[in-house]
Coordinates of C-alpha atoms in Angstrom, one line a residue:
M627 CA -26.4 -11.9 39.4
A628 CA -22.7 -12.3 38.7
L629 CA -23.4 -14.6 35.8
L630 CA -25.6 -12.0 34.4
C631 CA -22.9 -9.3 34.7
C632 CA -20.5 -11.5 32.9
A633 CA -22.7 -12.1 30.2
V634 CA -23.5 -8.6 29.7
L635 CA -19.7 -7.8 29.8
L636 CA -18.9 -10.3 27.2
L637 CA -21.6 -8.9 24.9
L638 CA -20.4 -5.5 25.1
L639 CA -16.8 -6.7 24.4
R640 CA -18.1 -8.5 21.3
V641 CA -20.0 -5.4 20.0
L642 CA -17.0 -3.1 20.6
G643 CA -14.7 -5.6 18.9
S644 CA -16.9 -5.7 15.8
A645 CA -17.0 -1.9 15.8
S646 CA -13.3 -1.5 15.7
A647 CA -11.3 -1.2 12.6
T648 CA -11.0 -4.4 10.7
A649 CA -9.4 -5.4 7.4
A650 CA -12.2 -5.8 4.8
A651 CA -10.5 -6.2 1.5
D652 CA -7.3 -5.9 -0.5
Y653 CA -7.2 -3.0 -2.9
G654 CA -4.1 -2.3 -4.8
G655 CA -2.0 -4.6 -2.7
V656 CA -2.4 -2.8 0.7
P657 CA -5.5 -3.9 3.1
L658 CA -8.3 -1.6 3.2
W659 CA -9.3 -1.0 6.7
I660 CA -13.0 -0.1 7.7
N661 CA -13.7 1.8 10.9
R662 CA -17.1 0.7 12.3
L663 CA -16.9 3.4 15.0
L664 CA -17.1 6.0 12.2
G665 CA -20.0 4.1 10.6
E666 CA -18.0 3.2 7.4
P667 CA -19.8 0.6 5.5
S668 CA -18.3 -2.6 4.2
V669 CA -17.0 -2.7 0.6
M670 CA -18.2 -6.1 -0.1
S671 CA -20.8 -6.4 -2.6
L672 CA -24.5 -6.9 -1.6
R673 CA -25.2 -9.0 -4.6
G674 CA -26.7 -12.4 -3.7
R675 CA -26.9 -11.4 0.0
M676 CA -30.7 -10.5 -0.2
D677 CA -33.6 -10.8 -2.5
A678 CA -33.7 -7.7 -4.7
A679 CA -37.5 -7.6 -5.0
W680 CA -37.9 -7.8 -1.3
F681 CA -35.1 -5.2 -0.7
R682 CA -36.8 -2.7 -2.9
A683 CA -40.2 -3.2 -1.5
N684 CA -39.0 -2.5 2.1
N685 CA -36.4 0.1 1.3
P686 CA -38.2 3.8 1.4
S687 CA -35.1 5.7 -0.1
A688 CA -34.8 6.4 -3.7
C689 CA -32.2 4.2 -5.3
P690 CA -31.0 3.9 -8.9
E691 CA -32.3 0.8 -10.6
R692 CA -28.8 -0.9 -11.2
C693 CA -27.6 -0.3 -7.6
D694 CA -28.4 -1.3 -4.1
C695 CA -28.9 1.3 -1.3
P696 CA -28.7 -0.6 2.0
I697 CA -31.0 0.3 4.8
Q698 CA -28.4 -0.2 7.4
W699 CA -26.0 2.3 5.5
P700 CA -28.2 5.0 3.9
T701 CA -25.1 6.8 2.8
A702 CA -23.6 3.9 0.8
L703 CA -24.4 3.1 -2.8
Y704 CA -23.4 -0.3 -4.1
C705 CA -23.3 -0.4 -8.0
D706 CA -20.3 -2.9 -8.1
H707 CA -20.0 -6.2 -10.1
R708 CA -22.9 -5.2 -12.4
G709 CA -21.2 -5.3 -15.9
L710 CA -22.2 -1.5 -16.2
A711 CA -20.8 0.1 -19.4
D712 CA -21.9 3.6 -17.9
A713 CA -22.1 5.1 -14.6
P714 CA -25.8 5.2 -13.0
D715 CA -27.8 8.4 -13.5
Q716 CA -29.3 10.5 -10.7
L717 CA -27.2 9.4 -7.8
P718 CA -28.9 10.3 -4.4
D719 CA -27.4 13.4 -3.0
R720 CA -27.0 11.6 0.3
T721 CA -24.3 9.3 -1.2
Q722 CA -20.9 9.3 0.7
Y723 CA -19.6 5.9 -0.2
L724 CA -19.8 5.0 -3.9
F725 CA -18.8 1.6 -5.0
L726 CA -18.5 1.0 -8.7
Q727 CA -15.7 -1.6 -8.9
S728 CA -15.6 -4.5 -11.3
N729 CA -17.7 -3.0 -14.1
N730 CA -17.0 -2.1 -17.8
I731 CA -17.0 1.8 -17.4
S732 CA -14.6 3.5 -19.8
S733 CA -15.5 7.1 -19.2
L734 CA -17.4 9.4 -16.7
P735 CA -19.2 12.6 -17.7
S736 CA -18.4 15.7 -16.0
S737 CA -21.9 15.7 -14.6
F738 CA -21.4 12.4 -12.9
L739 CA -21.2 13.6 -9.3
A740 CA -22.9 16.9 -9.9
N741 CA -25.4 16.7 -7.1
I742 CA -23.3 14.9 -4.5
T743 CA -21.4 17.3 -2.2
A744 CA -20.4 15.1 0.6
L745 CA -18.7 12.0 -1.1
R746 CA -16.0 10.4 1.1
W747 CA -15.2 7.1 -0.8
L748 CA -15.0 6.6 -4.5
I749 CA -13.8 3.0 -5.7
L750 CA -13.5 2.5 -9.3
D751 CA -11.2 -0.6 -9.4
H752 CA -11.3 -3.0 -12.3
N753 CA -13.0 -1.0 -14.9
Q754 CA -12.0 0.4 -18.3
L755 CA -11.1 4.0 -17.5
E756 CA -8.9 5.8 -20.0
D757 CA -9.3 9.5 -19.0
P758 CA -8.8 10.9 -15.4
V759 CA -11.9 11.7 -13.4
A760 CA -12.4 15.4 -12.5
L761 CA -12.9 15.4 -8.7
Q762 CA -11.7 18.9 -7.7
N763 CA -15.3 19.8 -6.4
Q764 CA -15.5 16.7 -4.0
T765 CA -14.0 18.6 -1.1
Q766 CA -15.0 15.8 1.4
L767 CA -13.4 12.9 -0.7
R768 CA -10.7 11.1 1.4
Y769 CA -10.3 7.7 -0.5
F770 CA -10.1 7.5 -4.3
F771 CA -9.2 3.9 -5.8
A772 CA -8.9 3.4 -9.6
N773 CA -6.7 0.3 -9.6
H774 CA -6.7 -2.1 -12.7
N775 CA -7.9 0.5 -15.2
H776 CA -6.3 2.0 -18.4
L777 CA -5.3 5.5 -17.2
K778 CA -2.3 7.0 -18.8
S779 CA -1.5 9.7 -16.4
V780 CA -2.2 10.7 -12.8
P781 CA -5.2 12.8 -12.5
S782 CA -4.5 16.5 -12.0
A783 CA -7.9 17.6 -10.6
L784 CA -7.7 16.0 -7.2
P785 CA -9.3 17.4 -4.0
A786 CA -6.9 18.6 -1.2
G787 CA -8.3 16.6 1.6
L788 CA -7.5 13.2 -0.2
R789 CA -5.8 10.6 2.2
Q790 CA -5.4 7.6 0.0
L791 CA -4.8 7.5 -3.8
R792 CA -4.6 3.9 -5.3
L793 CA -3.8 3.8 -9.0
A794 CA -2.0 0.5 -9.2
H795 CA -1.9 -1.5 -12.5
N796 CA -2.7 1.2 -15.1
Q797 CA -0.8 2.4 -18.1
I798 CA 0.5 5.6 -16.3
S799 CA 3.7 6.9 -17.8
S800 CA 3.5 10.5 -16.6
I801 CA 2.3 12.6 -13.8
S802 CA 0.3 15.6 -14.6
P803 CA 1.9 18.8 -13.6
G804 CA 0.8 20.1 -10.2
A805 CA -1.2 16.8 -9.5
F806 CA 0.0 16.7 -6.1
Q807 CA 0.6 20.3 -5.3
K808 CA -2.2 20.7 -2.7
L809 CA -2.3 17.2 -1.4
H810 CA -0.8 17.8 1.9
N811 CA -3.0 15.3 3.7
L812 CA -2.1 12.3 1.5
T813 CA -0.6 9.5 3.4
L814 CA -0.7 6.5 0.8
L815 CA 0.1 6.5 -2.9
L816 CA 0.0 3.3 -5.0
L817 CA 1.6 3.6 -8.5
Q818 CA 3.0 0.0 -8.8
G819 CA 2.4 -1.9 -12.1
N820 CA 2.5 1.1 -14.3
R821 CA 5.0 2.5 -16.9
L822 CA 6.9 5.2 -15.1
R823 CA 10.5 5.7 -16.0
T824 CA 11.3 8.7 -14.1
I825 CA 10.0 11.1 -11.5
T826 CA 11.2 14.6 -11.9
E827 CA 11.7 17.4 -9.4
G828 CA 8.4 18.9 -8.7
D829 CA 6.2 15.8 -9.7
L830 CA 5.5 14.8 -6.0
K831 CA 5.7 18.4 -4.7
G832 CA 3.0 18.8 -1.9
L833 CA 3.3 15.4 -0.4
I834 CA 4.5 16.5 2.8
N835 CA 2.8 13.7 4.9
L836 CA 3.2 10.8 2.5
N837 CA 3.8 7.6 4.5
L838 CA 3.7 4.7 1.9
L839 CA 4.9 4.9 -1.6
D840 CA 4.7 1.9 -4.0
L841 CA 6.5 2.2 -7.3
S842 CA 7.0 -1.4 -7.7
G843 CA 6.7 -3.0 -11.2
N844 CA 7.5 0.1 -13.3
L845 CA 10.3 0.9 -15.6
F846 CA 12.9 2.6 -13.3
S847 CA 16.6 2.0 -13.9
S848 CA 17.5 3.9 -10.8
V849 CA 15.9 5.1 -7.6
P850 CA 14.1 8.4 -8.2
R851 CA 15.9 11.4 -6.6
H852 CA 12.9 13.5 -6.0
L853 CA 10.7 11.7 -3.6
P854 CA 9.0 13.0 -0.4
Q855 CA 11.2 12.9 2.7
S856 CA 8.4 11.9 4.9
V857 CA 8.0 8.4 3.3
Q858 CA 8.5 5.6 5.8
Q859 CA 7.5 2.7 3.5
L860 CA 9.1 2.7 0.0
Y861 CA 8.4 -0.2 -2.3
M862 CA 10.4 -0.6 -5.6
S863 CA 10.4 -4.3 -6.3
N864 CA 10.4 -5.6 -10.0
N865 CA 12.2 -2.6 -11.3
T866 CA 15.6 -2.9 -13.2
L867 CA 18.3 -1.3 -11.1
P868 CA 21.7 -2.1 -12.2
G869 CA 23.3 -0.4 -9.1
L870 CA 22.8 1.9 -6.0
D871 CA 25.2 4.6 -4.9
E872 CA 25.8 5.8 -1.4
D873 CA 23.1 8.4 -1.4
S874 CA 20.3 6.5 -3.2
F875 CA 18.2 6.8 -0.1
G876 CA 20.0 9.7 1.4
G877 CA 17.0 12.1 1.2
F878 CA 14.9 10.0 3.5
L879 CA 14.7 11.1 7.1
N880 CA 12.6 8.3 8.5
L881 CA 12.7 5.4 6.1
K882 CA 11.8 2.1 8.0
Y883 CA 10.5 -0.4 5.2
L884 CA 12.3 -0.8 2.0
R885 CA 11.6 -3.6 -0.7
L886 CA 13.8 -4.2 -3.6
S887 CA 13.2 -7.8 -4.5
H888 CA 13.4 -8.8 -8.1
C889 CA 15.5 -5.8 -9.2
G890 CA 18.6 -7.5 -10.7
L891 CA 20.9 -6.2 -7.9
Q892 CA 24.3 -7.4 -7.7
S893 CA 27.0 -7.0 -5.0
A894 CA 29.4 -5.3 -7.3
G895 CA 26.9 -2.6 -8.3
I896 CA 25.8 -1.3 -4.9
H897 CA 27.8 0.9 -2.5
Q898 CA 28.7 -0.9 0.8
Q899 CA 27.1 1.6 2.9
V900 CA 23.9 2.4 1.0
F901 CA 21.6 0.5 3.4
N902 CA 23.5 1.4 6.6
F903 CA 21.1 4.2 7.9
S904 CA 19.7 3.8 11.4
S905 CA 15.9 4.4 10.9
L906 CA 15.7 1.1 8.7
V907 CA 13.6 -1.7 10.3
E908 CA 12.9 -4.0 7.4
L909 CA 14.9 -4.7 4.3
D910 CA 13.7 -7.0 1.4
L911 CA 16.5 -8.0 -1.1
S912 CA 15.3 -11.2 -2.2
Y913 CA 15.5 -12.7 -5.6
N914 CA 18.4 -10.6 -6.8
K915 CA 22.1 -11.6 -7.5
F916 CA 23.9 -10.7 -4.3
K917 CA 27.1 -12.7 -3.7
T918 CA 27.8 -11.4 -0.3
I919 CA 25.6 -10.1 2.3
P920 CA 25.5 -6.3 2.2
T921 CA 26.3 -3.9 5.2
V922 CA 23.1 -3.3 7.2
P923 CA 22.4 -1.1 10.4
V924 CA 22.5 -2.7 13.8
S925 CA 18.9 -1.4 14.3
L926 CA 17.6 -3.6 11.3
Q927 CA 15.0 -6.2 12.7
H928 CA 13.9 -8.1 9.5
L929 CA 16.3 -9.0 6.4
Y930 CA 15.1 -10.9 3.5
L931 CA 17.9 -12.2 1.2
E932 CA 16.4 -15.5 0.0
S933 CA 17.0 -16.7 -3.5
N934 CA 20.4 -14.9 -4.2
E935 CA 23.8 -16.2 -4.9
I936 CA 25.4 -15.8 -1.4
Q937 CA 28.1 -18.2 -0.5
E938 CA 29.5 -17.0 2.9
F939 CA 28.2 -15.4 6.1
N940 CA 29.9 -12.4 7.1
V941 CA 29.4 -11.4 10.8
S942 CA 30.8 -7.9 9.9
S943 CA 27.8 -7.1 7.7
F944 CA 25.6 -7.1 10.9
C945 CA 28.1 -6.0 13.6
R946 CA 31.0 -3.8 13.1
E947 CA 32.0 -4.7 16.8
V948 CA 30.6 -7.1 19.3
G949 CA 30.2 -6.2 23.1
P950 CA 27.7 -5.8 25.8
L951 CA 25.9 -3.1 24.0
S952 CA 27.1 -3.6 20.6
Y953 CA 25.0 -6.3 18.9
S954 CA 22.3 -6.6 16.0
R955 CA 18.8 -6.1 16.8
M956 CA 18.0 -8.6 14.0
K957 CA 14.9 -10.8 14.6
I958 CA 14.2 -12.5 11.2
L959 CA 17.0 -13.4 8.7
R960 CA 16.2 -15.1 5.6
L961 CA 19.1 -16.8 3.6
D962 CA 17.3 -19.7 2.1
G963 CA 17.7 -20.4 -1.6
N964 CA 21.4 -19.3 -1.6
K965 CA 24.8 -21.1 -2.0
M966 CA 25.6 -21.8 1.7
S967 CA 24.6 -24.1 4.5
Y968 CA 24.3 -24.0 8.3
Q969 CA 27.8 -25.6 8.5
Q970 CA 29.2 -22.6 7.0
L971 CA 28.1 -20.3 9.9
P972 CA 31.1 -19.1 11.8
S973 CA 31.1 -19.9 15.5
D974 CA 30.8 -16.4 16.7
W975 CA 27.7 -15.5 14.9
V976 CA 25.6 -16.0 17.8
F977 CA 27.3 -13.2 19.8
C978 CA 26.3 -10.6 17.3
L979 CA 22.8 -11.9 16.3
R980 CA 22.0 -12.6 20.1
V981 CA 18.3 -11.5 19.8
L982 CA 17.6 -13.4 16.6
E983 CA 14.4 -15.3 16.7
S984 CA 14.2 -17.1 13.3
I985 CA 17.2 -17.9 10.7
Y986 CA 16.4 -19.7 7.5
I987 CA 19.4 -21.1 5.4

């Protein structure tokens, strides 16, 4: 009896484990999480996973000819990886999850989603879209992905309930006026790999709950001044930033993760206190031209400074004073690929970095 109870318990744990949120794929550089408890379907293509003839013979639901409508997920429609030049016609009105990634679609007609009212996910990655998609009538839409297309601007007709907007690796050089005005629920915005040069006041107005903003790989020459104060993760790697002044990140109240690798930053061009704010947990300054270690807050836990031109280790960069309660919370420190060695570490560095777990030189 005890063995039977243990077996049942293990089975339940396995079922619950598979039902929890799991990372399914990588869209726009940030993992996409699928919540099995909410009944969200996998984003993986169904092609090659079942015989098409058998599938259609045993599937009672109407389904567009060039798509798959899985029996186990009746609200999901898989039309991905088909080489489609146009979107399928007569989409089932039950559709909540529409997967159209990896096709050759260049435009979508205004009637594209006319009979769908409960769409939650729309994934259009790796297509040829040039014009923004009008989605203002899709009031239930929560996730819209159009990475790796040819969009020139951020779409303006976006539904207010949107939570994630992924537009990485397009040709976006501007943000349509009022594009984010009503997007109070948006938490993730990916705009990396585009052609943005500046963000003016009002461009991102409305994003009061934005958590992650990725502006990497654009054409910025300075950190934009008008970014949402709610941002906790800011990625600006692969821009050309000749300098940083004292208040470059002064508008952020809860910034925890900051990435500035491959930006051409030099010690002489940054203010000594620019990174010294207490909310910061992780700072990536790798692949720049620093000659000295910048001043960082004692609260910082991860610092990446590999592949710079640093020649000496300054304890004062981490600890302004050392005592029973005055020490750095640094856990991981990378200094490999610089112009220094372990032999150059001062004898008192361990008293400052007393909780350090890993150091690379």
